[in-house]
Tab-separated table of C-alpha atoms in Angstrom:
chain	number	residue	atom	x	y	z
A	1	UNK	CA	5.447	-19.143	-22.530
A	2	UNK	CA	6.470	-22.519	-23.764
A	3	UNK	CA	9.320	-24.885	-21.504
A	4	UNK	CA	12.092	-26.676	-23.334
A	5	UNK	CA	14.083	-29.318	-22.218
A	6	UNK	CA	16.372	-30.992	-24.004
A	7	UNK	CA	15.088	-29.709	-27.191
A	8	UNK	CA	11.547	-30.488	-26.915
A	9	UNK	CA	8.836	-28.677	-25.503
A	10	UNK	CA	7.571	-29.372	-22.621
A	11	UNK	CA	3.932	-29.703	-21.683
A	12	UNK	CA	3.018	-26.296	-19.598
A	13	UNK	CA	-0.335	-25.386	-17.886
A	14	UNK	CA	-0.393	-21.385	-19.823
A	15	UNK	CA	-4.347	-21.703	-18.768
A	16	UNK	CA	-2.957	-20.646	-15.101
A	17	UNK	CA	-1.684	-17.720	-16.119
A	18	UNK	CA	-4.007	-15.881	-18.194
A	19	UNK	CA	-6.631	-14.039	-16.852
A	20	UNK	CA	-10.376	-15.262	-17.842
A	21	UNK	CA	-13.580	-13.926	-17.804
A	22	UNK	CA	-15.730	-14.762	-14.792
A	23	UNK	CA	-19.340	-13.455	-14.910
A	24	UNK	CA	-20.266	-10.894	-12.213
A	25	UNK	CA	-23.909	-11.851	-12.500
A	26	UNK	CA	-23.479	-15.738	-11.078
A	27	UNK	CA	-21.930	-16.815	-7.830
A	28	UNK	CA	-21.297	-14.362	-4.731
A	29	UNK	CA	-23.077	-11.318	-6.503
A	30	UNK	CA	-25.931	-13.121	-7.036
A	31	UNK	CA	-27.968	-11.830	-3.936
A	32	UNK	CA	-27.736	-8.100	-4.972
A	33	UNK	CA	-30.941	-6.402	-4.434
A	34	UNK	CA	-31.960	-6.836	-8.052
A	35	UNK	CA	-31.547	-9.218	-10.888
A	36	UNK	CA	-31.183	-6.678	-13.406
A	37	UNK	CA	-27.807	-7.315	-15.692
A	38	UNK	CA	-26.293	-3.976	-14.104
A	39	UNK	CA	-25.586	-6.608	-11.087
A	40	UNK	CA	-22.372	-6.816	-12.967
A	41	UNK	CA	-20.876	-3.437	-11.930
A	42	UNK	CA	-19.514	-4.379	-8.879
A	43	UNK	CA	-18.920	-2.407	-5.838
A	44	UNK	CA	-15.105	-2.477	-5.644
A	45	UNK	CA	-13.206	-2.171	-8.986
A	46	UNK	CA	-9.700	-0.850	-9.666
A	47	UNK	CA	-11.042	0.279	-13.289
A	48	UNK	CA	-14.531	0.315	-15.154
A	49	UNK	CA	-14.174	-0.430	-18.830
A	50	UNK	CA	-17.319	-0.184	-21.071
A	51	UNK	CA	-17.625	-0.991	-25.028
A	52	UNK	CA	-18.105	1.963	-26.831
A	53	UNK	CA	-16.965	1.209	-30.548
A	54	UNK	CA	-18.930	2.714	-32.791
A	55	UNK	CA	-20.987	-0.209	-35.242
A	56	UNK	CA	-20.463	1.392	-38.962
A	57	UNK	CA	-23.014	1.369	-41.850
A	58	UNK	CA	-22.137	-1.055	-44.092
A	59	UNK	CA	-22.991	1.192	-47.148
A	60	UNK	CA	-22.811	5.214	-46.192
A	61	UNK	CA	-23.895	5.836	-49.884
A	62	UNK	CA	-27.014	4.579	-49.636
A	63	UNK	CA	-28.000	5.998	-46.018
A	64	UNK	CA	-28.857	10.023	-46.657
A	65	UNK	CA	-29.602	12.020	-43.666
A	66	UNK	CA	-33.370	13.170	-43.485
A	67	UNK	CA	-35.675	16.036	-41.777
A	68	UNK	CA	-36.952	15.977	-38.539
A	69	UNK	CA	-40.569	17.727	-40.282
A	70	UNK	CA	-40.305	16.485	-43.442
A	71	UNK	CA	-43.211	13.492	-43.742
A	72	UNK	CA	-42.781	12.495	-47.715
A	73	UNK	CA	-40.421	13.162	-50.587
A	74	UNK	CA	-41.668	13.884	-54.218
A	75	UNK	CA	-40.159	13.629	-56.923
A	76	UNK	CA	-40.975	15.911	-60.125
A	77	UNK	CA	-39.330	14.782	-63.559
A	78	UNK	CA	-39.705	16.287	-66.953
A	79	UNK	CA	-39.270	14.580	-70.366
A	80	UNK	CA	-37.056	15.686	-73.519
A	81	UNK	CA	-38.960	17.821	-75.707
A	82	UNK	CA	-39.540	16.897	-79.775
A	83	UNK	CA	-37.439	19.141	-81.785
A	84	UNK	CA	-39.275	20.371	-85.228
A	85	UNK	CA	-37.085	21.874	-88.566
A	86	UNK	CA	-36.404	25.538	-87.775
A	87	UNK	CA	-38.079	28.032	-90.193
A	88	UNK	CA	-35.761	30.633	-89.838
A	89	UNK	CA	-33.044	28.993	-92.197
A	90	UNK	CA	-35.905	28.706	-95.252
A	91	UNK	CA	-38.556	31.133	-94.475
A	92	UNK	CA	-39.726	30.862	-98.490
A	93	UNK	CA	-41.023	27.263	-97.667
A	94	UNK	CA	-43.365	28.452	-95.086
A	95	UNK	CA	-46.690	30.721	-95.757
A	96	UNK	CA	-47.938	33.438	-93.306
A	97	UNK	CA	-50.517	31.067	-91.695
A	98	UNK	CA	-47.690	28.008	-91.425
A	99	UNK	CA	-45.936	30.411	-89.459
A	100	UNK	CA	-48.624	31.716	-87.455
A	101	UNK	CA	-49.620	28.442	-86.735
A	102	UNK	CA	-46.061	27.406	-85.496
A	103	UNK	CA	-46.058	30.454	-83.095
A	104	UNK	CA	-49.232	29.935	-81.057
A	105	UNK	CA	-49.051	26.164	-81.289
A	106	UNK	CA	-49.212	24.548	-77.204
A	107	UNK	CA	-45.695	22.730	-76.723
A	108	UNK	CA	-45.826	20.214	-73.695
A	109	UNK	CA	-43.383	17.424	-72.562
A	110	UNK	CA	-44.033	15.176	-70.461
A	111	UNK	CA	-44.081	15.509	-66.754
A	112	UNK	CA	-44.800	13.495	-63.638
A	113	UNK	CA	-44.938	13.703	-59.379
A	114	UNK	CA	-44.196	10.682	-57.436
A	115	UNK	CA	-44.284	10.707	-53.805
A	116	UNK	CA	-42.256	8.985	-51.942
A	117	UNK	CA	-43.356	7.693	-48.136
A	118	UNK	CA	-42.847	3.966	-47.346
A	119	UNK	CA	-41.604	3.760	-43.873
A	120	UNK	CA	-40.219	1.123	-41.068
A	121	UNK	CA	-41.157	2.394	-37.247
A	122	UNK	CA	-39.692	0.332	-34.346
A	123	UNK	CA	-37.907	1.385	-30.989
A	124	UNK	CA	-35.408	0.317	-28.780
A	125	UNK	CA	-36.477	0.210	-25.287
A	126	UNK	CA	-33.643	0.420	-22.536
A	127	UNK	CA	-33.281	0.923	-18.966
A	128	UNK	CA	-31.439	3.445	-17.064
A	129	UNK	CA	-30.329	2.613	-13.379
A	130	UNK	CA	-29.348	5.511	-10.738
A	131	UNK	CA	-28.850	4.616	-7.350
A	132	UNK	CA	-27.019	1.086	-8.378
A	133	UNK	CA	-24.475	2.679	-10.858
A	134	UNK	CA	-23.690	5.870	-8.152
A	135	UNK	CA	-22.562	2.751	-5.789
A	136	UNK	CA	-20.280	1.468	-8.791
A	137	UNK	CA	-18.531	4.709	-9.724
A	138	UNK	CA	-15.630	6.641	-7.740
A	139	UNK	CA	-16.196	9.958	-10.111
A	140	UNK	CA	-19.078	11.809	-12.163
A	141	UNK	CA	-16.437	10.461	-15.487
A	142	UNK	CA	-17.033	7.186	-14.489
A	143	UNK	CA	-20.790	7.546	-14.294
A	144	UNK	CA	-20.613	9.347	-17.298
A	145	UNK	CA	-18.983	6.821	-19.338
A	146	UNK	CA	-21.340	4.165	-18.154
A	147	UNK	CA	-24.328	6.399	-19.380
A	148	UNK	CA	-22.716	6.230	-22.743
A	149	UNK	CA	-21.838	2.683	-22.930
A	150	UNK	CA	-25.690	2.596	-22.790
A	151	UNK	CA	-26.524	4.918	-25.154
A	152	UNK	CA	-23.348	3.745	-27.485
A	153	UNK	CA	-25.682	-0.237	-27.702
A	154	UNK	CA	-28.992	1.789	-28.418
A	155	UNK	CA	-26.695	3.520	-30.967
A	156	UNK	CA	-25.586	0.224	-31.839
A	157	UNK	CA	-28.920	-1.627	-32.091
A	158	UNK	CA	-29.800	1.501	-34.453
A	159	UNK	CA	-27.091	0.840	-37.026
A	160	UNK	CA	-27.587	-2.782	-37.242
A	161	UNK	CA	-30.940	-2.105	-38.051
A	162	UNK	CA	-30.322	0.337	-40.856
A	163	UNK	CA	-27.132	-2.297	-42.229
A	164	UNK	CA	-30.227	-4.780	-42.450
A	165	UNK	CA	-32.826	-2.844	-43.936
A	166	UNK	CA	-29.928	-1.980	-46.426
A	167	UNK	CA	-29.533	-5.356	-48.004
A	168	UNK	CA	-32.807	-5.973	-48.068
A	169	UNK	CA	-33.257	-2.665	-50.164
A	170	UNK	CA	-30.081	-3.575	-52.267
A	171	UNK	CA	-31.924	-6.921	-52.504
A	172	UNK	CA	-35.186	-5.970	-53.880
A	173	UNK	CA	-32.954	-3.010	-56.281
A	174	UNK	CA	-31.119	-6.270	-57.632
A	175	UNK	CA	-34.932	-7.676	-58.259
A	176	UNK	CA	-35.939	-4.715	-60.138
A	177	UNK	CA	-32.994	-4.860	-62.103
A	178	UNK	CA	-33.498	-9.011	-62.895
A	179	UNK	CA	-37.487	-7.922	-63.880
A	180	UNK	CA	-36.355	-4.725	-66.193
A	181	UNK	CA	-33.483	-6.898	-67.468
A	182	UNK	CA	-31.071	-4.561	-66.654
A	183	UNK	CA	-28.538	-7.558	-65.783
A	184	UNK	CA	-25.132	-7.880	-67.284
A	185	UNK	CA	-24.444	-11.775	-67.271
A	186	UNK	CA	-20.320	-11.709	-66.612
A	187	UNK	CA	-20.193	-15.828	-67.390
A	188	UNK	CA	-21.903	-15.385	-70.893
A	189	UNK	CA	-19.574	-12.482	-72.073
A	190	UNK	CA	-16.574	-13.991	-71.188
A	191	UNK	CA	-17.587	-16.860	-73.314
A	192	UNK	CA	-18.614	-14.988	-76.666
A	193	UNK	CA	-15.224	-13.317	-75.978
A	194	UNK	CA	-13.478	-16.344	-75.841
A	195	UNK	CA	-11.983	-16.072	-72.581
A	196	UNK	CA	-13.957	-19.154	-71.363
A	197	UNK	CA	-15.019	-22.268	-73.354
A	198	UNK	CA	-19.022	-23.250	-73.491
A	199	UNK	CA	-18.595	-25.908	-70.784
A	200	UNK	CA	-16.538	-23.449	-68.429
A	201	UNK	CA	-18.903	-22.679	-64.696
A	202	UNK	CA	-18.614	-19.620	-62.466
A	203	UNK	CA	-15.403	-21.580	-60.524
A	204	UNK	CA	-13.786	-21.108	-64.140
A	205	UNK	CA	-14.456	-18.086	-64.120
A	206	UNK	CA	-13.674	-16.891	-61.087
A	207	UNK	CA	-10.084	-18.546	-61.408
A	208	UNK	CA	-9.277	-16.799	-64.678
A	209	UNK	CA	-7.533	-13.328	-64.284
A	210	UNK	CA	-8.539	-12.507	-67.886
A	211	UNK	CA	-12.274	-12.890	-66.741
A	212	UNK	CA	-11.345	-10.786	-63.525
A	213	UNK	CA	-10.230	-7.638	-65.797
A	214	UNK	CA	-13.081	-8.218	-68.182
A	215	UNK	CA	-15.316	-7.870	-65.510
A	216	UNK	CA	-13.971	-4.706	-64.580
A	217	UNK	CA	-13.879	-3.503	-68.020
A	218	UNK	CA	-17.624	-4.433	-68.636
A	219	UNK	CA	-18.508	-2.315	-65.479
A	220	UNK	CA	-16.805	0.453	-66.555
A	221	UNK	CA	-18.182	0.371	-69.980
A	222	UNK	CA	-21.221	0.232	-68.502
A	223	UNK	CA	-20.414	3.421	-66.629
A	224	UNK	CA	-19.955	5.144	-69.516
A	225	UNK	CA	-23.447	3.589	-70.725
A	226	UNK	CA	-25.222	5.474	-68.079
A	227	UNK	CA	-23.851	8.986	-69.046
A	228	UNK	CA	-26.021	8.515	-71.844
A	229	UNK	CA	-29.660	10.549	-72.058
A	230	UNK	CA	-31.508	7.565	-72.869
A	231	UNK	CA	-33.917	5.276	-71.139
A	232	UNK	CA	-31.596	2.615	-70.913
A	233	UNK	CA	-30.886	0.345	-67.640
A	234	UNK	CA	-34.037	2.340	-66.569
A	235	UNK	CA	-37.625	0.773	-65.527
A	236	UNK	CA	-40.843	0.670	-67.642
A	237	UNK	CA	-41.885	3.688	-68.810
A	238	UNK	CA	-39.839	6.001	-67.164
A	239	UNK	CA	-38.388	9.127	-68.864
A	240	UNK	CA	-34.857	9.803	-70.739
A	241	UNK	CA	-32.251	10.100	-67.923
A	242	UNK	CA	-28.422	10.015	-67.474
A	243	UNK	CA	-25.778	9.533	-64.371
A	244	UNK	CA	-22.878	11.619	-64.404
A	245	UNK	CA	-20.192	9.666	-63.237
A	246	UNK	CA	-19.685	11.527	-60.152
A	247	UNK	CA	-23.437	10.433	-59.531
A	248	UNK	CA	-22.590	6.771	-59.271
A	249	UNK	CA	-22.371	4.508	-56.861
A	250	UNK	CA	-21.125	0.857	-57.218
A	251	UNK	CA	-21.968	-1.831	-54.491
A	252	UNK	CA	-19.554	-5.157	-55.047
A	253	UNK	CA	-18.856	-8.818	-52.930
A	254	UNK	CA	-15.897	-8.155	-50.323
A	255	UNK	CA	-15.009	-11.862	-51.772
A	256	UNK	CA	-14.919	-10.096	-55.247
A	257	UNK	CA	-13.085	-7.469	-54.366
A	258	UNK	CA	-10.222	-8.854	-52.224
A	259	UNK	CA	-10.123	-11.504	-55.224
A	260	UNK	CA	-9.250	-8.217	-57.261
A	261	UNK	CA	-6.732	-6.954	-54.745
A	262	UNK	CA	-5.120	-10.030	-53.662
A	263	UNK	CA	-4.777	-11.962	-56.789
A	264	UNK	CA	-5.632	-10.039	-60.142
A	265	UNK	CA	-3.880	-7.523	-59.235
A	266	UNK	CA	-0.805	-8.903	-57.691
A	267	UNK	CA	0.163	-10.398	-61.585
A	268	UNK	CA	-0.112	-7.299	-62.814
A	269	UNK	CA	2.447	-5.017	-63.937
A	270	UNK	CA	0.072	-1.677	-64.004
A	271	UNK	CA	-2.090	-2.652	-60.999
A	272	UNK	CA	-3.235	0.477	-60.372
A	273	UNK	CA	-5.638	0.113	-63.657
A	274	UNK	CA	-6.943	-3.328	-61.885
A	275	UNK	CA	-9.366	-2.448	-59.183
A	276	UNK	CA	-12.603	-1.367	-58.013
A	277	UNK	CA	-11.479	0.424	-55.301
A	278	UNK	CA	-14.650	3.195	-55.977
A	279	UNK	CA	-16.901	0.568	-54.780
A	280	UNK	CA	-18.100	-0.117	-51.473
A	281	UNK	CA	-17.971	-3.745	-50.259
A	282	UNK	CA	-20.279	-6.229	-48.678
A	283	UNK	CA	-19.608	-9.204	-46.936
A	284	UNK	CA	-23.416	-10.870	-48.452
A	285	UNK	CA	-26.281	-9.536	-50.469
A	286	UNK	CA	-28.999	-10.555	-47.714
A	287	UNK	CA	-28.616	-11.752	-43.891
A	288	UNK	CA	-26.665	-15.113	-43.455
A	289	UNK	CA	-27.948	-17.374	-40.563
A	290	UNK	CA	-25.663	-19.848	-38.974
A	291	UNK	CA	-27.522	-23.667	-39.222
A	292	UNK	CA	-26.612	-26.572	-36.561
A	293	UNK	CA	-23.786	-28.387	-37.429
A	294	UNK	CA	-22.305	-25.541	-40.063
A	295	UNK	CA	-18.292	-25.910	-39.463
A	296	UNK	CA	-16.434	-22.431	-39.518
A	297	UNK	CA	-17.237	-19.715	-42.630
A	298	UNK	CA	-19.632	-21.966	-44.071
A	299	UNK	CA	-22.755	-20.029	-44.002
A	300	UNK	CA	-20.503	-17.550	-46.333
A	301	UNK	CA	-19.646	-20.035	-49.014
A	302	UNK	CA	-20.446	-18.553	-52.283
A	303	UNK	CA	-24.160	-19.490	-53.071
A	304	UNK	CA	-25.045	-18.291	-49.680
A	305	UNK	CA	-23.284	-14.901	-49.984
A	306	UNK	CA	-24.184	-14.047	-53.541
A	307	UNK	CA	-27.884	-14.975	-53.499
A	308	UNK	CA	-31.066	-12.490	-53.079
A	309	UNK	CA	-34.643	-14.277	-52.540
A	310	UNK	CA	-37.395	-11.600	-53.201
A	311	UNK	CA	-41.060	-11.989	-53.118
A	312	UNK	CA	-43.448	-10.945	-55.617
A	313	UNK	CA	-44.702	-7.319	-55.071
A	314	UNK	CA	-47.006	-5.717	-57.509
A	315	UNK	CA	-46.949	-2.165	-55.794
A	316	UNK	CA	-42.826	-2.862	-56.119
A	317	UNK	CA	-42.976	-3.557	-59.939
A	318	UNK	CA	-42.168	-7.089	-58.827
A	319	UNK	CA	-44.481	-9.612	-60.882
A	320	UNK	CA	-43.022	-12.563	-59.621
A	321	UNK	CA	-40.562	-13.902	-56.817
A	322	UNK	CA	-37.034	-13.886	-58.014
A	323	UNK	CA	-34.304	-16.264	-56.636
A	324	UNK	CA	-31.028	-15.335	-57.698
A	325	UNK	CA	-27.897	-16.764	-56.925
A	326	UNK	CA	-24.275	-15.632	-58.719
A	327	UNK	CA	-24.589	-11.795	-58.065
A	328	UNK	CA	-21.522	-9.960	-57.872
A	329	UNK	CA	-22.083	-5.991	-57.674
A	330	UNK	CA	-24.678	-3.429	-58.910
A	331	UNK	CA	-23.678	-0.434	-60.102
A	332	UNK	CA	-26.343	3.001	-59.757
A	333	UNK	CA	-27.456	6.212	-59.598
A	334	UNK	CA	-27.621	7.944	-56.442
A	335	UNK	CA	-30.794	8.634	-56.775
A	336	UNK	CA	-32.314	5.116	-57.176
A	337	UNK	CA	-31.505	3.826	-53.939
A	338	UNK	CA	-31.734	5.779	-50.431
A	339	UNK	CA	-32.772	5.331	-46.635
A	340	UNK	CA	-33.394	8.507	-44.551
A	341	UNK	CA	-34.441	8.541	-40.863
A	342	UNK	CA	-37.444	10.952	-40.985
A	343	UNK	CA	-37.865	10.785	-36.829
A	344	UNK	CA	-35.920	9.984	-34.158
A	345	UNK	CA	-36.375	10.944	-30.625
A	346	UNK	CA	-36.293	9.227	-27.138
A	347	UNK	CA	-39.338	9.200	-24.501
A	348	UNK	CA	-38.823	8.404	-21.031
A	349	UNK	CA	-40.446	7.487	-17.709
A	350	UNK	CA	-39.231	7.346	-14.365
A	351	UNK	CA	-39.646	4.149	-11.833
A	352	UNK	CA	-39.544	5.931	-8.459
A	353	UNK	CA	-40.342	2.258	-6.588
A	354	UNK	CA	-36.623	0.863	-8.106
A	355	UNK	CA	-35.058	4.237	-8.985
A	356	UNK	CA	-34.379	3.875	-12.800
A	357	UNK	CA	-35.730	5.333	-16.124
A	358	UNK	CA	-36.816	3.407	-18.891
A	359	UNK	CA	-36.107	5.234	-22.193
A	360	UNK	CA	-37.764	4.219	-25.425
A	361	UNK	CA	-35.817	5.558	-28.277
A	362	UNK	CA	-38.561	5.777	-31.280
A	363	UNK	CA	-36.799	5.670	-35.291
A	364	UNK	CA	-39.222	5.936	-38.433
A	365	UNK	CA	-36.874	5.617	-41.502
A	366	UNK	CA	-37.855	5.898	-45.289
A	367	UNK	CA	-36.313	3.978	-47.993
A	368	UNK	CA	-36.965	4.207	-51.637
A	369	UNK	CA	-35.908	2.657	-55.224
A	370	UNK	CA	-36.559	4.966	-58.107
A	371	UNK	CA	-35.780	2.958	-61.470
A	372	UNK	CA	-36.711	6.197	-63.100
A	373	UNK	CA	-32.885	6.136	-62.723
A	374	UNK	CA	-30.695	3.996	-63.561
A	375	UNK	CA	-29.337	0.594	-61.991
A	376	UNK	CA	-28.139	-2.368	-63.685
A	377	UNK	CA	-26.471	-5.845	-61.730
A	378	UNK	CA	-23.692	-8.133	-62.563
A	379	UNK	CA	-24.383	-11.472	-61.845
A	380	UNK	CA	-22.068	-14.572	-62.567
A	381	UNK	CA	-24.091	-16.610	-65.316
């Protein structure tokens, strides 16, 4: 509510009449029998409202649910087999014994079982109090919801986790991909195109409409690539594969995308053609960290946002570290990337000496890349 006199506002103290936060753990409250942080919930309240918005996953594709028994996945894939000239079109070419031999001849393809176990355990501790939340509520609903704004941060903690340990398996995917060379540089193809002179950078690039629809033509080109039986966009030695289209999954920059939506596609007369709508966005490829001193958005500039930084991992098929900044989406089969929770299930022991239960909530989820199929990343250079 702003005052106006003569025309001109008038300087007006709004702080006095909006209601701010006070903490309920500081001050008058402070003597409560315990300094636990469920001092907050105060004796007499009107109303009790706890936070219980769910946290998403950041990419649903990737997660897969799991089994509760199930300790390993394996994986059993066949090879094409060779095809020989059929005898049955000139049987005058072939003698009694050519044919005899063709008939009992052995015919194998190749075959292979890979098992698949590579876990992360942790647990999320957390503490239930009794007798201090009954002197809170008014009604068992009250209670109740309290009880699940608990559970609902466990929940929470959960998720977060899993969103983590999804970039970092999208980052080391985008490593494989930069070791196998199965890396479609945007900035290069726009160039032998002509879209972009020899001196032109990323900023260029990312400026230029006609680039913008390239790149979405070059991605789904390379869709159609993958429903090839070849071993294309595949690792080192692995067998003949394909990706139906319906099989696909595409992971792209939210900064990419909205660039797409918001400006690409708003100078187009068909703009329905102009999108990537199919993908799933992310906001950065691996964790940002805020420094001292950052202003505002700054620790999601570009080369912070579009940059993996993988070690070497032998085991991994990772030779050597790989530093990568530019990356703009990767584009796969849903069977080369996955996270499953293989166990979850909450222990608990009660305190009788302070009346509470601490609950330990125990996860073990897998995750797995299989460049047996096929992956390939877009990356700005």
């Amino acid at each position: 509510m702003d005052s106006v006199s003569n025309g001109e506002i008038v300087e007006t103290d709004l702080a006095s009449i909006t209601s701010w936060a006070k903490s309920a753990t500081a001050g008058d409250y402070s003597n409560m029998p315990t300094e636990k942080w469920f001092n907050a919930i105060l004796d007499k309240v009107y109303r009790i409202e706890c936070e219980t918005r769910k946290l998403p996953l950041e990419i649903p594709s990737i997660y897969k649910q799991g089994h509760k028994y199930g300790a390993f996945l394996e994986r059993v894939k066949f090879d094409t087999f060779n095809i020989m000239t059929d005898p049955i079109s000139d049987l005058t070419s072939l003698s009694g014994a050519d044919i005899a031999a063709i008939e009992y001849e052995t015919y194998k393809n190749n075959a292979k079982a890979e098992i698949f176990g590579n876990k992360q355990a942790f647990m999320i501790p957390h503490t239930r109090p009794a007798e201090l939340l009954y002197a809170a509520v008014t009604s068992a609903s009250e209670f109740s919801m309290l009880i699940a704004g608990i559970e609902n941060a466990v929940d929470m903690t959960l998720t977060a986790t899993i969103n983590t340990l999804t970039r970092d398996l999208i980052a080391v995917a985008h490593a494989k991909n930069i070791t196998n060379g199965n890396v479609k540089h945007l900035l290069t193809i726009a160039k032998n195109k002509g879209l972009l002179d020899a001196s032109a950078t990323k900023h260029d690039y990312l400026k230029s409409d006609a680039c913008i629809r390239d790149m979405i033509m070059t991605i789904e080109n390379t869709r159609n690539e993958f429903t090839n039986l070849d071993s294309e966009y595949t690792g080192i030695n692995a067998f003949k594969t394909f990706s139906p289209k319906n099989y696909q999954h595409g992971i792209v920059l939210n900064v990419i995308k909205n660039q797409i939506m918001y400006n690409t596609q708003s100078t187009t007369f068909n703009n329905s053609k102009i999108n990537l709508d199919w993908f799933e966005g992310i906001n950065c490829w691996q964790g940002i960290k805020n420094k001292n001193g950052e202003t505002m958005g700054e620790a999601f500039d570009w080369d912070a946002i579009s940059k993996i930084d993988v070690k070497a991992n032998t085991t991994a098929g990772i030779a050597s570290p790989v530093s990568k900044a530019d990356i703009v989406a990767i584009l796969f089969d849903e069977k080369a990337i996955g996270l499953t929770d293989r166990l979850e299930k909450t222990t608990t022991k009660y305190r009788a000496s302070v009346d509470d239960i601490n609950a330990f909530t125990h996860y073990r989820i897998e995750s797995l890349i299989d460049d047996d199929y096929k992956m390939c990343t877009f990356i700005l250079d």
